[in-house]
Short mmCIF file of C-alpha atoms in Angstrom, two decimals:
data_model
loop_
_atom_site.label_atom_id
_atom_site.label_comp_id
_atom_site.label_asym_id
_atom_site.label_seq_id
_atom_site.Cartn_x
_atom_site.Cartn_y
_atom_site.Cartn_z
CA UNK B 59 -20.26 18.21 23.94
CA UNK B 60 -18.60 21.28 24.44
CA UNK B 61 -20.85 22.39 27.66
CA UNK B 62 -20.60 18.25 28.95
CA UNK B 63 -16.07 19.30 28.52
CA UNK B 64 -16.76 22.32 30.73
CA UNK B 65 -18.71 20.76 33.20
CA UNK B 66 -16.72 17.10 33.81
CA UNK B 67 -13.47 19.93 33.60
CA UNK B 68 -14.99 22.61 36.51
CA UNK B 69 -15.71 19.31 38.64
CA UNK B 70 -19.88 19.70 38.33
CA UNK B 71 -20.41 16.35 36.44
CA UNK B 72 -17.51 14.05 37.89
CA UNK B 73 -18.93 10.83 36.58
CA UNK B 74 -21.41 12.07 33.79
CA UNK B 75 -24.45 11.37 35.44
CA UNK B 76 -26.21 14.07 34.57
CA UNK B 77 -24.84 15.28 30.98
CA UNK B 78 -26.81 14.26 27.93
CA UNK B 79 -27.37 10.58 26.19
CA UNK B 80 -25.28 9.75 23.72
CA UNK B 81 -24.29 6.43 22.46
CA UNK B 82 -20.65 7.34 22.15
CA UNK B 83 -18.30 6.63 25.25
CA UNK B 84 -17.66 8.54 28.20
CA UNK B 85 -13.66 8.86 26.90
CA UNK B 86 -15.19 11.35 23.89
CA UNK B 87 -15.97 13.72 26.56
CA UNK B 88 -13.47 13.37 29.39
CA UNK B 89 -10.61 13.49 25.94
CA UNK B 90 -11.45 17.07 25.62
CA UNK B 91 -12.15 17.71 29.19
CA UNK B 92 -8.89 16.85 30.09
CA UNK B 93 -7.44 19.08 27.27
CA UNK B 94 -9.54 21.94 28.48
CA UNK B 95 -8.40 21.70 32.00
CA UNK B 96 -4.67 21.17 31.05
CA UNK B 97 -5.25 24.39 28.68
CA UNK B 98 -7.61 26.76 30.09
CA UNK B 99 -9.56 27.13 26.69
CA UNK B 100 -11.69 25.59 24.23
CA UNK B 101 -9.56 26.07 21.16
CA UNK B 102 -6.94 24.00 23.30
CA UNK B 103 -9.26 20.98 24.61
CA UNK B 104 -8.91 18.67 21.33
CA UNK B 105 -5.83 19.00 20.68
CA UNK B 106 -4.24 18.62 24.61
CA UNK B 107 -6.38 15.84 25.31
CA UNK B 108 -5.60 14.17 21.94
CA UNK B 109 -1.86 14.91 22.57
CA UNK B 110 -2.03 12.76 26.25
CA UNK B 111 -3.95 10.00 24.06
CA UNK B 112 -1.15 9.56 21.51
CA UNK B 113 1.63 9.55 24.69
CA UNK B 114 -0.65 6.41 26.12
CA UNK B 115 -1.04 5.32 22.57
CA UNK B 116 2.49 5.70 21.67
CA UNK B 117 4.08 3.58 24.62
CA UNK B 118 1.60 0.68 23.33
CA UNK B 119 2.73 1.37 19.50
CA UNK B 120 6.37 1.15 20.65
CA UNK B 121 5.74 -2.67 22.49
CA UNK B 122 3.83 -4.47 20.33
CA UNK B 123 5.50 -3.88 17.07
CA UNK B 124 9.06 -4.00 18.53
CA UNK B 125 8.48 -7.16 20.66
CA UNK B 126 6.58 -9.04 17.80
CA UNK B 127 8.31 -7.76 14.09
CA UNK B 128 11.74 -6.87 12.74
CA UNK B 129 12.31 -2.73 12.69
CA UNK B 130 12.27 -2.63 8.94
CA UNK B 131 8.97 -3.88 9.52
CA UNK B 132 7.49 -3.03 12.95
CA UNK B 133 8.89 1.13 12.81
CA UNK B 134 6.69 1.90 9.54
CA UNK B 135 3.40 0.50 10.93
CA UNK B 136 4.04 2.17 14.16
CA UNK B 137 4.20 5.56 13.00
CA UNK B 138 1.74 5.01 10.39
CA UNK B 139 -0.91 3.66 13.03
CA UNK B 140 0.55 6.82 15.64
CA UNK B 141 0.27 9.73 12.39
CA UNK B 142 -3.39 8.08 11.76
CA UNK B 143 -4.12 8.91 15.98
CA UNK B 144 -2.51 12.24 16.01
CA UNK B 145 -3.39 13.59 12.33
CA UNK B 146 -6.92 15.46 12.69
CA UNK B 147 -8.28 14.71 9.38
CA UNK B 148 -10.51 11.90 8.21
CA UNK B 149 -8.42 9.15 5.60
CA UNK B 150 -9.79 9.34 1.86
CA UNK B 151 -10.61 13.42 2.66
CA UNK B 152 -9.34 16.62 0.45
CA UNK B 153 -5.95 17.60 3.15
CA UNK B 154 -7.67 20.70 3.71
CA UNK B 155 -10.43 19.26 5.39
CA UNK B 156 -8.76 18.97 8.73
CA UNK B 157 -11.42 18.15 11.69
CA UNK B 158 -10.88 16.56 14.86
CA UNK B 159 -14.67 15.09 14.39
CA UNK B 160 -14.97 11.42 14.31
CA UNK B 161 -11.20 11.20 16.09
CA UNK B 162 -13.03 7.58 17.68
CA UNK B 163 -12.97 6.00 14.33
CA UNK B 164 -9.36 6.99 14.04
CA UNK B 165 -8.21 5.33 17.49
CA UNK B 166 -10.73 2.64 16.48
CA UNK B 167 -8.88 1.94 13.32
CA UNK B 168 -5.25 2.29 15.21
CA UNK B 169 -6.28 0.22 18.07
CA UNK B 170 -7.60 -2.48 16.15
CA UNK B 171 -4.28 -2.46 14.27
CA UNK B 172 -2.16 -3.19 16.98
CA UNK B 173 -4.49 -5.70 18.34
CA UNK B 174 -4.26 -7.46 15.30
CA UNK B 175 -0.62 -7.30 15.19
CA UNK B 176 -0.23 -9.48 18.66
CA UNK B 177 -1.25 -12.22 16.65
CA UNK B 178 2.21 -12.67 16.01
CA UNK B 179 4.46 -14.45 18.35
CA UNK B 180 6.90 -12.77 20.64
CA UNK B 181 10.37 -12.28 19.22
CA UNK B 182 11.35 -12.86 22.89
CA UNK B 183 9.16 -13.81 26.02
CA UNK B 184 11.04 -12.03 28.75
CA UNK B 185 7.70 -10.63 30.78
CA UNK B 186 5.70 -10.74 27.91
CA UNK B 187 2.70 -12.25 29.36
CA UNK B 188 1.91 -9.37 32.16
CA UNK B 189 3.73 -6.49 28.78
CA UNK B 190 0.75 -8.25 26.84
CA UNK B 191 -1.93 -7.88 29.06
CA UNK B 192 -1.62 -4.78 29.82
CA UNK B 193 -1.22 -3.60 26.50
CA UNK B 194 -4.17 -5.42 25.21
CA UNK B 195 -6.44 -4.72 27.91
CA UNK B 196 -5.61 -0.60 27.33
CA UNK B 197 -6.28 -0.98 23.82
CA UNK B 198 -10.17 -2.70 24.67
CA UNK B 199 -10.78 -0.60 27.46
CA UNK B 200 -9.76 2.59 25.35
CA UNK B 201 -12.48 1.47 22.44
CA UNK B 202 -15.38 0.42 25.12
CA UNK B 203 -15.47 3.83 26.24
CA UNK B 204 -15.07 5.63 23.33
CA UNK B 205 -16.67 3.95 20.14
CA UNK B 206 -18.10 0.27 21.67
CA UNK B 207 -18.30 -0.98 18.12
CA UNK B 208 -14.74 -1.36 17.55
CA UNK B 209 -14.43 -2.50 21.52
CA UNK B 210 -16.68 -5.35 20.94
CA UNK B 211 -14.67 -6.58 17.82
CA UNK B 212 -11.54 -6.39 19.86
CA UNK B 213 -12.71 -8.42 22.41
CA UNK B 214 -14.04 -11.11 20.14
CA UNK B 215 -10.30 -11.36 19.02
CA UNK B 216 -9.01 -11.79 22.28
CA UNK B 217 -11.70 -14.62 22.99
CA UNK B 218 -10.02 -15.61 19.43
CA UNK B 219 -6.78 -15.80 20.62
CA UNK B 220 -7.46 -17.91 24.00
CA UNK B 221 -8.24 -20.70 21.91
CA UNK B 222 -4.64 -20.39 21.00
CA UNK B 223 -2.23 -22.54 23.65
CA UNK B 224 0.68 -20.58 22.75
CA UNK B 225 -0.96 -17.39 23.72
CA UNK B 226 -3.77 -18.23 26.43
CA UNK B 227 -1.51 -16.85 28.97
CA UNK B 228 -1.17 -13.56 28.75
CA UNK B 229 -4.80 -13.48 26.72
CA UNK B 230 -6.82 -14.72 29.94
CA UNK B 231 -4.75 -12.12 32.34
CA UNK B 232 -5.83 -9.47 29.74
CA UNK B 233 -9.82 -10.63 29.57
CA UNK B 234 -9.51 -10.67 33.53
CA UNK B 235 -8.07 -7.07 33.71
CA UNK B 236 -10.73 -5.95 31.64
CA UNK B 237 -13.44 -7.46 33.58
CA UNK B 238 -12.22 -6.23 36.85
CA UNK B 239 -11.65 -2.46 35.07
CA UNK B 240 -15.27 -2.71 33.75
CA UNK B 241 -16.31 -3.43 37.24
CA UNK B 242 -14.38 -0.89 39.12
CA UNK B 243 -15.27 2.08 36.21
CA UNK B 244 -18.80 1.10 36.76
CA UNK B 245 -18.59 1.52 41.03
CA UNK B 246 -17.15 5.02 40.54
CA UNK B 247 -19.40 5.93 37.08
CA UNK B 248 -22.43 3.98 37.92
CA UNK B 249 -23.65 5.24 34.07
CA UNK B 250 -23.36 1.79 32.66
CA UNK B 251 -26.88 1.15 32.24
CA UNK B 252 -27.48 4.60 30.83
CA UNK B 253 -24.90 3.79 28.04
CA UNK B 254 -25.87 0.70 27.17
CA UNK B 255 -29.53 1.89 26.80
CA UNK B 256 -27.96 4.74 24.57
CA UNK B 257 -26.64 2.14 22.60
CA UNK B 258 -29.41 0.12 22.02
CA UNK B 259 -31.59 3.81 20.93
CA UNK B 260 -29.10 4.15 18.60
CA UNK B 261 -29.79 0.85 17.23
CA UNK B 262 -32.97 1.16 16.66
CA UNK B 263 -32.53 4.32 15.35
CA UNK B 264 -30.10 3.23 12.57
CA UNK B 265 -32.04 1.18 10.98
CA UNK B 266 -30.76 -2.15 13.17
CA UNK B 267 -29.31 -5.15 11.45
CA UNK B 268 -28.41 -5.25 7.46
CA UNK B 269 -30.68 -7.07 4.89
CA UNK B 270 -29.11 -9.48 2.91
CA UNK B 271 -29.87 -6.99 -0.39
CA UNK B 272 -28.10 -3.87 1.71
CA UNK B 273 -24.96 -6.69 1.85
CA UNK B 274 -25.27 -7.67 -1.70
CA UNK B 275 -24.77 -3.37 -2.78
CA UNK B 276 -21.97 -3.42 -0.31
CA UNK B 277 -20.12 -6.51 -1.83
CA UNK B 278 -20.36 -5.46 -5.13
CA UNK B 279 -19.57 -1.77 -3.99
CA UNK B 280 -16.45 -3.00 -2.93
CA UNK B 281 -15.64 -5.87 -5.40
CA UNK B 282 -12.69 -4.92 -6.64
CA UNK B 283 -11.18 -4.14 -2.88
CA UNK B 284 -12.43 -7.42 -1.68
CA UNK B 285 -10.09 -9.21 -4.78
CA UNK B 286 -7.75 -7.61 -4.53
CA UNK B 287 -7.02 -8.29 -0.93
CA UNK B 288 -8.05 -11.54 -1.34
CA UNK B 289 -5.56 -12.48 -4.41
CA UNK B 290 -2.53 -10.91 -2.41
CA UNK B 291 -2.93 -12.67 0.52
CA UNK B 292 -3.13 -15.50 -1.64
CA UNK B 293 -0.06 -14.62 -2.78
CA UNK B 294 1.67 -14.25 -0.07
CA UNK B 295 0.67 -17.47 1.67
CA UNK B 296 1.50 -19.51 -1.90
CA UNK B 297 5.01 -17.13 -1.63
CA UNK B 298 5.63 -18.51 1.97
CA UNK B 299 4.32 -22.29 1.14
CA UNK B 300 7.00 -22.04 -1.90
CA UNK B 301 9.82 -20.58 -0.01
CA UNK B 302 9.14 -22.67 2.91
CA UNK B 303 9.33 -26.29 0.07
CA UNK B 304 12.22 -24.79 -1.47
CA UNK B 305 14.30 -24.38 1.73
CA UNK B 306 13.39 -27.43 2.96
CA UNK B 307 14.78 -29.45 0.01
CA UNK B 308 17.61 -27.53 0.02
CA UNK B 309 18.17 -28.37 2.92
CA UNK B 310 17.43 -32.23 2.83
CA UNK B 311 19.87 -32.10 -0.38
CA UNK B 312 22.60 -30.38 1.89
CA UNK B 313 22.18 -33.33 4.19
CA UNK B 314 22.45 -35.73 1.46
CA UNK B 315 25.43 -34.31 -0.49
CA UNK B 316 27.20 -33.94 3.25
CA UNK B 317 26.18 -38.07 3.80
#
């Protein structure tokens, strides 16, 4: 990785035709590239080219929360979601144990948070559809290129959320700017097919698809994770089902009384 930073950096592998396979995205070495030619050393590439990914990141984290939740609400999970990006350590790890290895899974995990946050409806729709898009579509491209796993589950969301009317809009602009960016990357990269060849190598490798027994350790692994989320958000739905009856006959008995 570190000989792939100096060479995209010097200008002697522009669009990484020639640097090694590897199943992870062209953004894990062009990250640190850009750090080392912002820098001028290798101590300095990580944590430069991790510092222009939180700015990008950051401007996202600021619209999506703020256009869709209240600030008690939308502030917390934006700085959580920003310290989890910038913070080069690994969650459930000693505090000692800082590494900038893995940082995909870390923008993975952010990205996917956000994503999942424009579920929500818009507090207000002034230009949200083209604000949405654009947003959205940075957040998928950013994951295909780094760690494709979490890039494919994003996009399976968005195909999620264009079966919603309220949100097709801005939902179809976003799946067309990532289309077009896919095709326009792959003109000036021309590595697709070497990545996507990596990818299926690394498949195989890993031992391809889970048995139903390797699921079965997993569930039970996490039993007690899997409850628990489960009984809170049955609590919160009953919580908003019961808040939602109780205003509603209040209301109805305000009408009456008022009659």
């Amino acid at each position: 990785m570190f000989s792939s930073t100096v060479r995209i950096a010097s200008g002697r592998d522009k669009f990484r035709t020639l640097i090694f396979h590897t199943s992870l995205g062209a953004l894990t070495l062009y990250i640190p590239a850009a750090g080392y030619g912002l820098s001028g050393s290798m101590g300095g590439a990580m944590p430069v080219g991790m510092v222009i990914v939180i700015l990008l990141f950051a401007a996202v984290a600021a619209e999506i929360p703020g256009s869709r939740m209240q600030k008690a609400l939308g502030l917390p999970l934006a700085a959580f979601l920003l310290l989890l990006v910038a913070a080069p350590a690994n969650p459930g790890e000693r505090i000692g144990d800082l590494t900038f290895a893995m940082f995909y899974n870390r923008l993975g995990w952010a990205s996917l948070g956000l994503l999942l946050v424009m579920y929500l409806p818009r507090l207000f729709s002034a230009g949200s559809k083209a604000v949405d898009a654009a947003c959205a579509s940075f957040l998928v491209l950013l994951m295909v290129y780094t760690k494709i796993t979490y890039g494919v589950v994003e996009l399976a969301f968005l195909v999620f959320l264009a079966t919603d009317r309220r949100q097709i809009g801005w939902t179809a602009l976003a799946l067309g700017i990532i289309a077009s960016s896919v095709l326009a990357i792959e003109l000036l990269w021309r590595g697709g097919l070497n990545y996507l060849a990596d990818l299926r190598v690394a498949g195989e490798n890993s031992g391809g698809l889970a048995t139903l027994d390797a699921l079965g350790h997993v569930l039970l692994n996490n039993l007690a994770a899997f409850l628990s989320t489960h009984l809170s958000l049955v609590s919160f739905l009953s919580s908003h089902q019961a808040t939602a009856i109780f205003f509603y006959s209040f209301l109805r008995r305000n009408r009456g009384a008022a009659h």
